[in-house]
Short mmCIF file of C-alpha atoms in Angstrom, two decimals:
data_model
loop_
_atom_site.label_atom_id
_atom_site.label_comp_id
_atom_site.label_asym_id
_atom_site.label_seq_id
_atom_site.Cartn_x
_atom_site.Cartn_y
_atom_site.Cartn_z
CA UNK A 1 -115.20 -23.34 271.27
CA UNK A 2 -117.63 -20.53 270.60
CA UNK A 3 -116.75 -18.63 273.63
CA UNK A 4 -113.17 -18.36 272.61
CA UNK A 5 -112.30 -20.92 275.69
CA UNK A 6 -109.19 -23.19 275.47
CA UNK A 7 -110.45 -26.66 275.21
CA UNK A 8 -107.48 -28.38 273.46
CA UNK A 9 -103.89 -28.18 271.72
CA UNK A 10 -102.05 -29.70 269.59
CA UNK A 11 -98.57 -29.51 269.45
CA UNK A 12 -95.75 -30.55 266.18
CA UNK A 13 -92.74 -30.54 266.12
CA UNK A 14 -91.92 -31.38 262.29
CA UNK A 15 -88.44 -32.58 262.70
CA UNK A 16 -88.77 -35.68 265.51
CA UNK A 17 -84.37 -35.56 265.81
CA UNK A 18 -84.74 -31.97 266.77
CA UNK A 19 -87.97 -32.87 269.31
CA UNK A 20 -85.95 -36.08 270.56
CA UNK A 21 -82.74 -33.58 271.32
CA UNK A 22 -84.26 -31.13 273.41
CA UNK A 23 -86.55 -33.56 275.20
CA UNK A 24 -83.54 -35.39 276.22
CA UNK A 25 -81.32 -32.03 277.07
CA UNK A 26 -84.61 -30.56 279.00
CA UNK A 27 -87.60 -32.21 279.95
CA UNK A 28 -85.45 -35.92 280.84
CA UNK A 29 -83.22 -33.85 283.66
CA UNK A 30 -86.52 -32.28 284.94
CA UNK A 31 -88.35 -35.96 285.07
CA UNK A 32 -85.17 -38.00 286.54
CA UNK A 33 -85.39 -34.81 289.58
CA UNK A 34 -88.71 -35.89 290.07
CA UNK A 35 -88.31 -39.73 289.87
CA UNK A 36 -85.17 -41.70 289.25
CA UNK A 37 -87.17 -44.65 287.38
CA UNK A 38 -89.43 -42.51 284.94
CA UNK A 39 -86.75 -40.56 284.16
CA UNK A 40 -84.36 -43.19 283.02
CA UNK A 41 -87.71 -44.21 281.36
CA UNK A 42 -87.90 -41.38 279.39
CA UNK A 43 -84.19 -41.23 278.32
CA UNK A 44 -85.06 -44.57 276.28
CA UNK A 45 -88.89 -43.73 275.49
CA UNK A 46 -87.94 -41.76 272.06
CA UNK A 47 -85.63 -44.88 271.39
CA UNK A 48 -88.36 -46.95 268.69
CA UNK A 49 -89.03 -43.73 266.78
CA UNK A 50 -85.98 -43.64 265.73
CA UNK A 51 -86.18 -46.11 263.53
CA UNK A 52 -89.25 -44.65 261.77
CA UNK A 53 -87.84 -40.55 261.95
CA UNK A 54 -86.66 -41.01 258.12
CA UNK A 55 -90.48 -41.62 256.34
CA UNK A 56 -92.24 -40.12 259.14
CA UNK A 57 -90.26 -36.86 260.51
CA UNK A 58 -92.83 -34.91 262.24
CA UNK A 59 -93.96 -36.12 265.58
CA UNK A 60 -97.57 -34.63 267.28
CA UNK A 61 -98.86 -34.53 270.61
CA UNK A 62 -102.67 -33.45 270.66
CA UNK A 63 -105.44 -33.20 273.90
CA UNK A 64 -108.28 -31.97 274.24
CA UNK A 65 -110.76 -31.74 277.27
CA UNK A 66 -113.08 -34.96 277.75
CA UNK A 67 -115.97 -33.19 277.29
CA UNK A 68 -114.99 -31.32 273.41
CA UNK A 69 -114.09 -34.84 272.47
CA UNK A 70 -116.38 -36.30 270.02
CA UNK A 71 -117.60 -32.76 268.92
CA UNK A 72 -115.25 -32.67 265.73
CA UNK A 73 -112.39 -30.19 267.30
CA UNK A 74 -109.59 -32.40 267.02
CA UNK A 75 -110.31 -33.50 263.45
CA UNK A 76 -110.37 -30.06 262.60
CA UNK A 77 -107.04 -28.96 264.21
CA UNK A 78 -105.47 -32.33 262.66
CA UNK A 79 -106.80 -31.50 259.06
CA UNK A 80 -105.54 -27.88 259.57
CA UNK A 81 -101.98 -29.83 260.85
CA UNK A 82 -102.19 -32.11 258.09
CA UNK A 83 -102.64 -29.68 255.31
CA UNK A 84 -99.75 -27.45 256.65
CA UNK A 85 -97.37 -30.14 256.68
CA UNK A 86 -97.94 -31.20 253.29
CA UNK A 87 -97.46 -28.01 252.34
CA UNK A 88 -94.40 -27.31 253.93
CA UNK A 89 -93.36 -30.95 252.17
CA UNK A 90 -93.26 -32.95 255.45
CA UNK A 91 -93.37 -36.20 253.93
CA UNK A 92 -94.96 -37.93 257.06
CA UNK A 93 -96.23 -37.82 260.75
CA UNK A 94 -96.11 -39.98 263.49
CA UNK A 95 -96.67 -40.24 267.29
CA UNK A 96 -97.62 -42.53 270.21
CA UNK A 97 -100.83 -43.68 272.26
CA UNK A 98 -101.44 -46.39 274.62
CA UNK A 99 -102.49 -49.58 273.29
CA UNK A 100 -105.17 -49.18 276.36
CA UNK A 101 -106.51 -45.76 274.48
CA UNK A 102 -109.12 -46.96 272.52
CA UNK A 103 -110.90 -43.49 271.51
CA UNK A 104 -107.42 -42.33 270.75
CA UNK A 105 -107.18 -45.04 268.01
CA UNK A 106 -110.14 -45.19 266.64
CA UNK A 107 -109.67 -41.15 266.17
CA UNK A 108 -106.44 -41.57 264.36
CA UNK A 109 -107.51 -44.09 262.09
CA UNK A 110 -110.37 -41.64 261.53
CA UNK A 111 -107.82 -38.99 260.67
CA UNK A 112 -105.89 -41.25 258.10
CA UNK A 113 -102.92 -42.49 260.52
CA UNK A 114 -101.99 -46.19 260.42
CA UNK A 115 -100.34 -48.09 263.39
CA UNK A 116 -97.10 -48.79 262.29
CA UNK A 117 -95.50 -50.58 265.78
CA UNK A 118 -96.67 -52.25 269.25
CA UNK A 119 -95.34 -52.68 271.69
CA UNK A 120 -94.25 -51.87 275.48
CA UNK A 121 -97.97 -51.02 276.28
CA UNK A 122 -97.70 -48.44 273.17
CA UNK A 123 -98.81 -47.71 269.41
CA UNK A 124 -96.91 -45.66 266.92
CA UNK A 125 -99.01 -44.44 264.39
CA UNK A 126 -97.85 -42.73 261.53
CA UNK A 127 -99.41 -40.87 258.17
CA UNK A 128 -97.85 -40.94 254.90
CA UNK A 129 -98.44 -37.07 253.70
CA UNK A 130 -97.24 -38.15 250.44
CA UNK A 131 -100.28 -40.97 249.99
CA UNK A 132 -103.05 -38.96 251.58
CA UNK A 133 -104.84 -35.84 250.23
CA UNK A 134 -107.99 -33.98 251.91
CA UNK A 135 -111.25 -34.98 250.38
CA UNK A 136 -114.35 -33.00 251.04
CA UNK A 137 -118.18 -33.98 250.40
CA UNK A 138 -120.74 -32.07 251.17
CA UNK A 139 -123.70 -34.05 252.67
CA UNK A 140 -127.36 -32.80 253.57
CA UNK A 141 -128.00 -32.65 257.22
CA UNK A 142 -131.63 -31.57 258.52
CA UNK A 143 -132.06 -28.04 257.23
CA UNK A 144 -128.54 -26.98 256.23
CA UNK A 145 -125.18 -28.22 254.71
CA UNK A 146 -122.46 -29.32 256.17
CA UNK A 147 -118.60 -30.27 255.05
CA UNK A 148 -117.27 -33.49 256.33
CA UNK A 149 -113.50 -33.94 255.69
CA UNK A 150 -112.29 -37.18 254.90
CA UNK A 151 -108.41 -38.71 254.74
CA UNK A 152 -108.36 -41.61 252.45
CA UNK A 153 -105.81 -42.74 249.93
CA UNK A 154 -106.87 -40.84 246.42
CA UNK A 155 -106.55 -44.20 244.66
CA UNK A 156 -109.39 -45.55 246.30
CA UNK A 157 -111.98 -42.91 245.80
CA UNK A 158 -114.81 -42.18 243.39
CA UNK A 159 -116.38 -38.90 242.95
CA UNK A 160 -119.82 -38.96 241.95
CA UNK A 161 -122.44 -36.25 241.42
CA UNK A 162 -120.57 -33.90 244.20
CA UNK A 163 -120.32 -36.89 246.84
CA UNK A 164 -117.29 -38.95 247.78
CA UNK A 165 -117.69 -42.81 247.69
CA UNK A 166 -115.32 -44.43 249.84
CA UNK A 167 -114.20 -48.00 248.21
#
């Protein structure tokens, strides 16, 4: 925020096989010590995005404190994630929310990810780097300007007279 506090991260790893190795070789010991049950759990949670690692490598973990959601902080750190990864040729992202997580959703939609499997309580969601590109408008707000970044497909846009039409 504006007084340089901490009020979110967001965490990529942009290779899920290398996340899903040292997960398993450090953080599933550390669990299982904890509790037996969650940590055999977690041995098999990375187990469905496997199946998806090949179109979507990079996985992403982002939070931020209740009260900065809603003010446009993650959308900004995902479009900064976003852009990066395309550049870097990461052909796709993907991660996992509860199917309970409404906000979460609705937030990745926002940001251009599609859910991709359900199940167990769970959504993986996924973005196609390849499909997507950033769009910006700029739109009029009371006295001053202000850029609103939008993730849509670039076949189904129109850009007219500086503003972005979504189809």
């Amino acid at each position: 925020d504006d007084t340089d506090k901490v009020v979110g991260y967001l965490l990529c790893e942009p290779d899920y096989r290398k996340f899903r190795k040292v997960f398993r070789e450090k953080d599933v010991p550390e669990i299982y010590k904890l509790d037996k049950k969650a940590g055999i759990r977690s041995w098999f949670f990375p187990v469905p995005y496997d199946f998806y690692a090949i179109k979507y490598p990079a996985h992403l973990h982002i939070d931020l404190l209740p009260e900065y959601q809603n003010g446009g902080y993650g959308s900004k750190m995902m479009q900064m994630l976003l852009q990066d990864l395309k550049s870097k040729n990461i052909k796709g992202l993907m991660l996992i929310t509860g199917i309970w997580n409404h906000g979460a959703v609705r937030f990745y939609k926002r940001n251009g990810f599609k859910p991709i499997f359900k199940g167990f309580g769970e959504n993986i969601m996924a973005i196609d780097l390849k499909k997507y590109s950033k769009l910006s408008m700029l739109c009029y707000i009371g006295m001053g300007w202000c850029i609103i970044v939008t993730i849509v497909p670039v076949y189904k846009a129109l850009t007219f007279w500086g503003f972005v039409w979504l189809l």
